[in-house]
């Protein structure tokens, strides 16, 4: 194992960096030309590595795209987790819910790029049963998280009532609203600030309706 001024480095670190560079090349091609233009050779050229190097990590185009699909989804999830860590353990359920929803809406060039790539991969996933299954599962898990957060916003933790499934329709409405707003922001039909205001207003109205209905 080698050391340098920035810390400890070894074969595993270099391996992971090369893998990330290859996936970044895939993202660049997908963002500028679409998934149809991805090939092992094009990725090698874009990454500045040999064809054999790409095949060492990803033997086929399908394997390469499947891994890139997973990686771009993980980046989105990581972004949400980082924001929640910044909020700390004292954040209220309403604040956590707001963070999760607004993080689905891009506010910077890097975030808009991430959304564009994710949208391209979603279209690609619909023709690949395994990827479509993961896409469905990811959305289902996100909706389940929203249900639990909505429940915690309306009922206290000690309250025996308030089954999260009560908020099934609301969770999917918020998810659809946030992803739809993300698409409008990405295509520059809507400003991110305005999108945040829309999601905040709908969330506030939804929570107020549920609180009024409580016995």
PDB file of C-alpha atoms in Angstrom:
ATOM      1  CA  UNK A   1       0.000   0.000   0.000  1.00  0.00           C
ATOM      2  CA  UNK A   2       1.255   3.481  -0.913  1.00  0.00           C
ATOM      3  CA  UNK A   3       0.983   6.679   1.082  1.00  0.00           C
ATOM      4  CA  UNK A   4       1.005  10.245  -0.070  1.00  0.00           C
ATOM      5  CA  UNK A   5       0.366  13.620   1.474  1.00  0.00           C
ATOM      6  CA  UNK A   6      -3.414  13.275   1.194  1.00  0.00           C
ATOM      7  CA  UNK A   7      -3.635   9.956   3.025  1.00  0.00           C
ATOM      8  CA  UNK A   8      -3.576   6.250   2.305  1.00  0.00           C
ATOM      9  CA  UNK A   9      -4.026   4.946  -1.196  1.00  0.00           C
ATOM     10  CA  UNK A  10      -4.025   1.439  -2.580  1.00  0.00           C
ATOM     11  CA  UNK A  11      -5.186  -0.743  -5.468  1.00  0.00           C
ATOM     12  CA  UNK A  12      -8.786  -0.631  -4.299  1.00  0.00           C
ATOM     13  CA  UNK A  13      -8.883   3.171  -4.457  1.00  0.00           C
ATOM     14  CA  UNK A  14      -7.433   3.237  -7.981  1.00  0.00           C
ATOM     15  CA  UNK A  15      -9.859   0.510  -9.069  1.00  0.00           C
ATOM     16  CA  UNK A  16     -12.837   2.479  -7.783  1.00  0.00           C
ATOM     17  CA  UNK A  17     -11.615   5.692  -9.410  1.00  0.00           C
ATOM     18  CA  UNK A  18     -11.251   4.016 -12.816  1.00  0.00           C
ATOM     19  CA  UNK A  19     -14.723   2.565 -12.450  1.00  0.00           C
ATOM     20  CA  UNK A  20     -16.150   5.998 -11.587  1.00  0.00           C
ATOM     21  CA  UNK A  21     -14.373   7.564 -14.572  1.00  0.00           C
ATOM     22  CA  UNK A  22     -15.939   4.995 -16.894  1.00  0.00           C
ATOM     23  CA  UNK A  23     -19.412   5.586 -15.456  1.00  0.00           C
ATOM     24  CA  UNK A  24     -18.925   9.339 -15.747  1.00  0.00           C
ATOM     25  CA  UNK A  25     -18.165   8.831 -19.442  1.00  0.00           C
ATOM     26  CA  UNK A  26     -21.465   6.960 -19.760  1.00  0.00           C
ATOM     27  CA  UNK A  27     -23.294   9.838 -18.075  1.00  0.00           C
ATOM     28  CA  UNK A  28     -21.720  12.328 -20.478  1.00  0.00           C
ATOM     29  CA  UNK A  29     -22.833  10.353 -23.527  1.00  0.00           C
ATOM     30  CA  UNK A  30     -26.335   9.776 -22.150  1.00  0.00           C
ATOM     31  CA  UNK A  31     -26.747  13.451 -21.275  1.00  0.00           C
ATOM     32  CA  UNK A  32     -25.606  14.746 -24.660  1.00  0.00           C
ATOM     33  CA  UNK A  33     -26.716  12.012 -27.061  1.00  0.00           C
ATOM     34  CA  UNK A  34     -28.971   9.509 -25.279  1.00  0.00           C
ATOM     35  CA  UNK A  35     -28.655   5.905 -24.164  1.00  0.00           C
ATOM     36  CA  UNK A  36     -28.820   4.615 -27.745  1.00  0.00           C
ATOM     37  CA  UNK A  37     -25.403   6.113 -28.442  1.00  0.00           C
ATOM     38  CA  UNK A  38     -23.664   4.300 -25.607  1.00  0.00           C
ATOM     39  CA  UNK A  39     -21.214   1.608 -26.702  1.00  0.00           C
ATOM     40  CA  UNK A  40     -18.139   0.079 -25.126  1.00  0.00           C
ATOM     41  CA  UNK A  41     -15.915   1.805 -27.693  1.00  0.00           C
ATOM     42  CA  UNK A  42     -17.596   5.207 -27.338  1.00  0.00           C
ATOM     43  CA  UNK A  43     -17.289   5.014 -23.578  1.00  0.00           C
ATOM     44  CA  UNK A  44     -13.612   4.050 -23.810  1.00  0.00           C
ATOM     45  CA  UNK A  45     -12.919   6.992 -26.109  1.00  0.00           C
ATOM     46  CA  UNK A  46     -14.822   9.430 -23.890  1.00  0.00           C
ATOM     47  CA  UNK A  47     -13.110   8.161 -20.725  1.00  0.00           C
ATOM     48  CA  UNK A  48      -9.687   8.186 -22.409  1.00  0.00           C
ATOM     49  CA  UNK A  49      -9.007   4.528 -21.647  1.00  0.00           C
ATOM     50  CA  UNK A  50      -8.569   1.377 -23.706  1.00  0.00           C
ATOM     51  CA  UNK A  51     -11.432  -0.771 -24.901  1.00  0.00           C
ATOM     52  CA  UNK A  52     -10.063  -3.619 -22.803  1.00  0.00           C
ATOM     53  CA  UNK A  53     -10.082  -1.443 -19.694  1.00  0.00           C
ATOM     54  CA  UNK A  54     -13.813  -0.796 -20.026  1.00  0.00           C
ATOM     55  CA  UNK A  55     -14.497  -4.484 -20.729  1.00  0.00           C
ATOM     56  CA  UNK A  56     -12.490  -5.432 -17.655  1.00  0.00           C
ATOM     57  CA  UNK A  57     -15.065  -3.651 -15.494  1.00  0.00           C
ATOM     58  CA  UNK A  58     -18.131  -4.070 -17.700  1.00  0.00           C
ATOM     59  CA  UNK A  59     -18.007  -7.004 -20.173  1.00  0.00           C
ATOM     60  CA  UNK A  60     -21.095  -5.928 -22.131  1.00  0.00           C
ATOM     61  CA  UNK A  61     -23.017  -2.792 -23.003  1.00  0.00           C
ATOM     62  CA  UNK A  62     -26.009  -4.046 -21.007  1.00  0.00           C
ATOM     63  CA  UNK A  63     -23.831  -4.560 -17.929  1.00  0.00           C
ATOM     64  CA  UNK A  64     -22.400  -1.077 -18.361  1.00  0.00           C
ATOM     65  CA  UNK A  65     -25.795   0.581 -18.684  1.00  0.00           C
ATOM     66  CA  UNK A  66     -27.264  -1.409 -15.806  1.00  0.00           C
ATOM     67  CA  UNK A  67     -24.449  -0.290 -13.513  1.00  0.00           C
ATOM     68  CA  UNK A  68     -24.737   3.311 -14.705  1.00  0.00           C
ATOM     69  CA  UNK A  69     -28.498   3.193 -14.078  1.00  0.00           C
ATOM     70  CA  UNK A  70     -27.904   2.030 -10.503  1.00  0.00           C
ATOM     71  CA  UNK A  71     -25.158   4.613  -9.961  1.00  0.00           C
ATOM     72  CA  UNK A  72     -27.221   7.586 -11.105  1.00  0.00           C
ATOM     73  CA  UNK A  73     -30.108   6.549  -8.861  1.00  0.00           C
ATOM     74  CA  UNK A  74     -27.710   6.148  -5.945  1.00  0.00           C
ATOM     75  CA  UNK A  75     -26.388   9.665  -6.554  1.00  0.00           C
ATOM     76  CA  UNK A  76     -29.887  11.055  -6.205  1.00  0.00           C
ATOM     77  CA  UNK A  77     -30.470   9.125  -2.981  1.00  0.00           C
ATOM     78  CA  UNK A  78     -27.094  10.234  -1.617  1.00  0.00           C
ATOM     79  CA  UNK A  79     -28.023  13.853  -2.268  1.00  0.00           C
ATOM     80  CA  UNK A  80     -31.147  13.475  -0.128  1.00  0.00           C
ATOM     81  CA  UNK A  81     -29.211  11.735   2.661  1.00  0.00           C
ATOM     82  CA  UNK A  82     -26.580  14.476   2.718  1.00  0.00           C
ATOM     83  CA  UNK A  83     -29.248  17.161   3.082  1.00  0.00           C
ATOM     84  CA  UNK A  84     -30.901  15.255   5.906  1.00  0.00           C
ATOM     85  CA  UNK A  85     -27.559  14.911   7.708  1.00  0.00           C
ATOM     86  CA  UNK A  86     -27.137  18.667   7.451  1.00  0.00           C
ATOM     87  CA  UNK A  87     -30.532  19.118   9.073  1.00  0.00           C
ATOM     88  CA  UNK A  88     -29.457  17.012  12.057  1.00  0.00           C
ATOM     89  CA  UNK A  89     -31.464  14.871  14.455  1.00  0.00           C
ATOM     90  CA  UNK A  90     -33.577  17.764  15.675  1.00  0.00           C
ATOM     91  CA  UNK A  91     -35.393  18.262  12.360  1.00  0.00           C
ATOM     92  CA  UNK A  92     -39.162  17.875  12.640  1.00  0.00           C
ATOM     93  CA  UNK A  93     -41.006  15.347  10.437  1.00  0.00           C
ATOM     94  CA  UNK A  94     -42.438  18.280   8.460  1.00  0.00           C
ATOM     95  CA  UNK A  95     -38.941  19.641   7.821  1.00  0.00           C
ATOM     96  CA  UNK A  96     -37.627  16.228   6.778  1.00  0.00           C
ATOM     97  CA  UNK A  97     -40.586  15.792   4.438  1.00  0.00           C
ATOM     98  CA  UNK A  98     -39.929  19.206   2.901  1.00  0.00           C
ATOM     99  CA  UNK A  99     -36.239  18.366   2.387  1.00  0.00           C
ATOM    100  CA  UNK A 100     -36.990  15.023   0.725  1.00  0.00           C
ATOM    101  CA  UNK A 101     -39.491  16.584  -1.684  1.00  0.00           C
ATOM    102  CA  UNK A 102     -37.447  19.658  -2.603  1.00  0.00           C
ATOM    103  CA  UNK A 103     -34.316  17.580  -3.152  1.00  0.00           C
ATOM    104  CA  UNK A 104     -36.183  15.893  -6.011  1.00  0.00           C
ATOM    105  CA  UNK A 105     -36.259  19.279  -7.761  1.00  0.00           C
ATOM    106  CA  UNK A 106     -32.950  20.455  -9.299  1.00  0.00           C
ATOM    107  CA  UNK A 107     -31.607  23.865  -8.339  1.00  0.00           C
ATOM    108  CA  UNK A 108     -28.125  23.901  -9.925  1.00  0.00           C
ATOM    109  CA  UNK A 109     -26.605  22.962 -13.267  1.00  0.00           C
ATOM    110  CA  UNK A 110     -25.157  19.792 -11.725  1.00  0.00           C
ATOM    111  CA  UNK A 111     -28.541  18.811 -10.296  1.00  0.00           C
ATOM    112  CA  UNK A 112     -30.320  19.493 -13.589  1.00  0.00           C
ATOM    113  CA  UNK A 113     -27.767  17.283 -15.334  1.00  0.00           C
ATOM    114  CA  UNK A 114     -28.427  14.536 -12.800  1.00  0.00           C
ATOM    115  CA  UNK A 115     -32.174  14.742 -13.439  1.00  0.00           C
ATOM    116  CA  UNK A 116     -31.723  14.687 -17.222  1.00  0.00           C
ATOM    117  CA  UNK A 117     -29.559  11.575 -17.028  1.00  0.00           C
ATOM    118  CA  UNK A 118     -31.930   9.869 -14.589  1.00  0.00           C
ATOM    119  CA  UNK A 119     -34.880  10.589 -16.887  1.00  0.00           C
ATOM    120  CA  UNK A 120     -33.011   9.104 -19.858  1.00  0.00           C
ATOM    121  CA  UNK A 121     -32.254   5.985 -17.867  1.00  0.00           C
ATOM    122  CA  UNK A 122     -35.864   5.678 -16.742  1.00  0.00           C
ATOM    123  CA  UNK A 123     -36.954   5.539 -20.379  1.00  0.00           C
ATOM    124  CA  UNK A 124     -34.273   2.925 -21.038  1.00  0.00           C
ATOM    125  CA  UNK A 125     -35.322   0.888 -17.981  1.00  0.00           C
ATOM    126  CA  UNK A 126     -38.858   0.390 -19.302  1.00  0.00           C
ATOM    127  CA  UNK A 127     -37.504  -1.987 -21.944  1.00  0.00           C
ATOM    128  CA  UNK A 128     -35.363  -3.954 -19.463  1.00  0.00           C
ATOM    129  CA  UNK A 129     -37.405  -6.051 -16.984  1.00  0.00           C
ATOM    130  CA  UNK A 130     -34.729  -6.118 -14.252  1.00  0.00           C
ATOM    131  CA  UNK A 131     -34.136  -2.373 -14.415  1.00  0.00           C
ATOM    132  CA  UNK A 132     -37.851  -1.657 -14.579  1.00  0.00           C
ATOM    133  CA  UNK A 133     -38.303  -3.761 -11.434  1.00  0.00           C
ATOM    134  CA  UNK A 134     -35.663  -1.709  -9.619  1.00  0.00           C
ATOM    135  CA  UNK A 135     -37.234   1.533 -10.831  1.00  0.00           C
ATOM    136  CA  UNK A 136     -40.634   0.428  -9.558  1.00  0.00           C
ATOM    137  CA  UNK A 137     -39.126  -0.643  -6.245  1.00  0.00           C
ATOM    138  CA  UNK A 138     -37.254   2.637  -5.797  1.00  0.00           C
ATOM    139  CA  UNK A 139     -40.406   4.687  -6.347  1.00  0.00           C
ATOM    140  CA  UNK A 140     -42.384   2.415  -4.042  1.00  0.00           C
ATOM    141  CA  UNK A 141     -39.795   2.805  -1.279  1.00  0.00           C
ATOM    142  CA  UNK A 142     -39.767   6.569  -1.699  1.00  0.00           C
ATOM    143  CA  UNK A 143     -43.550   6.694  -1.531  1.00  0.00           C
ATOM    144  CA  UNK A 144     -43.460   4.555   1.634  1.00  0.00           C
ATOM    145  CA  UNK A 145     -41.030   7.019   3.200  1.00  0.00           C
ATOM    146  CA  UNK A 146     -43.353   9.886   2.334  1.00  0.00           C
ATOM    147  CA  UNK A 147     -46.294   8.009   3.873  1.00  0.00           C
ATOM    148  CA  UNK A 148     -44.419   7.545   7.147  1.00  0.00           C
ATOM    149  CA  UNK A 149     -43.342  11.173   7.234  1.00  0.00           C
ATOM    150  CA  UNK A 150     -46.868  12.395   6.537  1.00  0.00           C
ATOM    151  CA  UNK A 151     -48.129  10.187   9.333  1.00  0.00           C
ATOM    152  CA  UNK A 152     -45.540  11.621  11.734  1.00  0.00           C
ATOM    153  CA  UNK A 153     -46.506  15.161  10.720  1.00  0.00           C
ATOM    154  CA  UNK A 154     -50.155  14.613  11.583  1.00  0.00           C
ATOM    155  CA  UNK A 155     -49.903  12.252  14.562  1.00  0.00           C
ATOM    156  CA  UNK A 156     -47.512  12.305  17.500  1.00  0.00           C
ATOM    157  CA  UNK A 157     -45.046   9.450  17.901  1.00  0.00           C
ATOM    158  CA  UNK A 158     -46.936   8.286  20.991  1.00  0.00           C
ATOM    159  CA  UNK A 159     -50.260   8.292  19.169  1.00  0.00           C
ATOM    160  CA  UNK A 160     -51.486   4.767  18.472  1.00  0.00           C
ATOM    161  CA  UNK A 161     -53.535   5.994  15.513  1.00  0.00           C
ATOM    162  CA  UNK A 162     -52.451   7.072  12.101  1.00  0.00           C
ATOM    163  CA  UNK A 163     -51.541   4.112   9.941  1.00  0.00           C
ATOM    164  CA  UNK A 164     -49.065   5.262   7.248  1.00  0.00           C
ATOM    165  CA  UNK A 165     -51.274   3.599   4.607  1.00  0.00           C
ATOM    166  CA  UNK A 166     -53.829   6.320   5.356  1.00  0.00           C
ATOM    167  CA  UNK A 167     -51.503   8.631   3.423  1.00  0.00           C
ATOM    168  CA  UNK A 168     -50.983   6.377   0.387  1.00  0.00           C
ATOM    169  CA  UNK A 169     -52.751   8.649  -2.103  1.00  0.00           C
ATOM    170  CA  UNK A 170     -51.187  11.783  -0.647  1.00  0.00           C
ATOM    171  CA  UNK A 171     -47.687  10.333  -0.829  1.00  0.00           C
ATOM    172  CA  UNK A 172     -48.036   9.447  -4.488  1.00  0.00           C
ATOM    173  CA  UNK A 173     -49.591  12.833  -5.234  1.00  0.00           C
ATOM    174  CA  UNK A 174     -46.585  14.585  -3.681  1.00  0.00           C
ATOM    175  CA  UNK A 175     -44.172  12.278  -5.482  1.00  0.00           C
ATOM    176  CA  UNK A 176     -45.884  12.920  -8.814  1.00  0.00           C
ATOM    177  CA  UNK A 177     -45.937  16.666  -8.157  1.00  0.00           C
ATOM    178  CA  UNK A 178     -42.243  16.786  -7.245  1.00  0.00           C
ATOM    179  CA  UNK A 179     -41.083  14.701 -10.212  1.00  0.00           C
ATOM    180  CA  UNK A 180     -43.319  16.665 -12.565  1.00  0.00           C
ATOM    181  CA  UNK A 181     -41.947  19.946 -11.268  1.00  0.00           C
ATOM    182  CA  UNK A 182     -38.423  18.567 -11.662  1.00  0.00           C
ATOM    183  CA  UNK A 183     -39.107  17.918 -15.341  1.00  0.00           C
ATOM    184  CA  UNK A 184     -40.432  21.455 -15.834  1.00  0.00           C
ATOM    185  CA  UNK A 185     -37.414  22.967 -14.112  1.00  0.00           C
ATOM    186  CA  UNK A 186     -35.017  20.794 -16.119  1.00  0.00           C
ATOM    187  CA  UNK A 187     -36.593  21.919 -19.405  1.00  0.00           C
ATOM    188  CA  UNK A 188     -36.498  25.550 -18.180  1.00  0.00           C
ATOM    189  CA  UNK A 189     -40.267  25.902 -18.212  1.00  0.00           C
ATOM    190  CA  UNK A 190     -40.253  26.768 -14.513  1.00  0.00           C
ATOM    191  CA  UNK A 191     -37.829  28.358 -12.090  1.00  0.00           C
ATOM    192  CA  UNK A 192     -36.648  26.146  -9.216  1.00  0.00           C
ATOM    193  CA  UNK A 193     -37.686  28.739  -6.621  1.00  0.00           C
ATOM    194  CA  UNK A 194     -41.223  28.748  -7.971  1.00  0.00           C
ATOM    195  CA  UNK A 195     -41.255  24.942  -7.967  1.00  0.00           C
ATOM    196  CA  UNK A 196     -40.203  24.931  -4.302  1.00  0.00           C
ATOM    197  CA  UNK A 197     -43.042  27.338  -3.487  1.00  0.00           C
ATOM    198  CA  UNK A 198     -45.566  25.106  -5.270  1.00  0.00           C
ATOM    199  CA  UNK A 199     -44.491  21.958  -3.434  1.00  0.00           C
ATOM    200  CA  UNK A 200     -44.406  23.787  -0.075  1.00  0.00           C
ATOM    201  CA  UNK A 201     -47.902  25.211  -0.570  1.00  0.00           C
ATOM    202  CA  UNK A 202     -49.371  21.839  -1.554  1.00  0.00           C
ATOM    203  CA  UNK A 203     -47.693  20.117   1.384  1.00  0.00           C
ATOM    204  CA  UNK A 204     -48.937  22.735   3.836  1.00  0.00           C
ATOM    205  CA  UNK A 205     -52.479  22.481   2.507  1.00  0.00           C
ATOM    206  CA  UNK A 206     -52.415  18.699   2.613  1.00  0.00           C
ATOM    207  CA  UNK A 207     -51.197  18.580   6.222  1.00  0.00           C
ATOM    208  CA  UNK A 208     -53.723  21.186   7.323  1.00  0.00           C
ATOM    209  CA  UNK A 209     -56.558  19.161   5.769  1.00  0.00           C
ATOM    210  CA  UNK A 210     -55.479  16.022   7.629  1.00  0.00           C
ATOM    211  CA  UNK A 211     -55.108  17.845  10.933  1.00  0.00           C
ATOM    212  CA  UNK A 212     -58.631  19.304  10.650  1.00  0.00           C
ATOM    213  CA  UNK A 213     -60.028  15.828  10.033  1.00  0.00           C
ATOM    214  CA  UNK A 214     -58.516  14.407  13.185  1.00  0.00           C
ATOM    215  CA  UNK A 215     -61.045  13.708  15.944  1.00  0.00           C
TER     216      UNK A 215
END
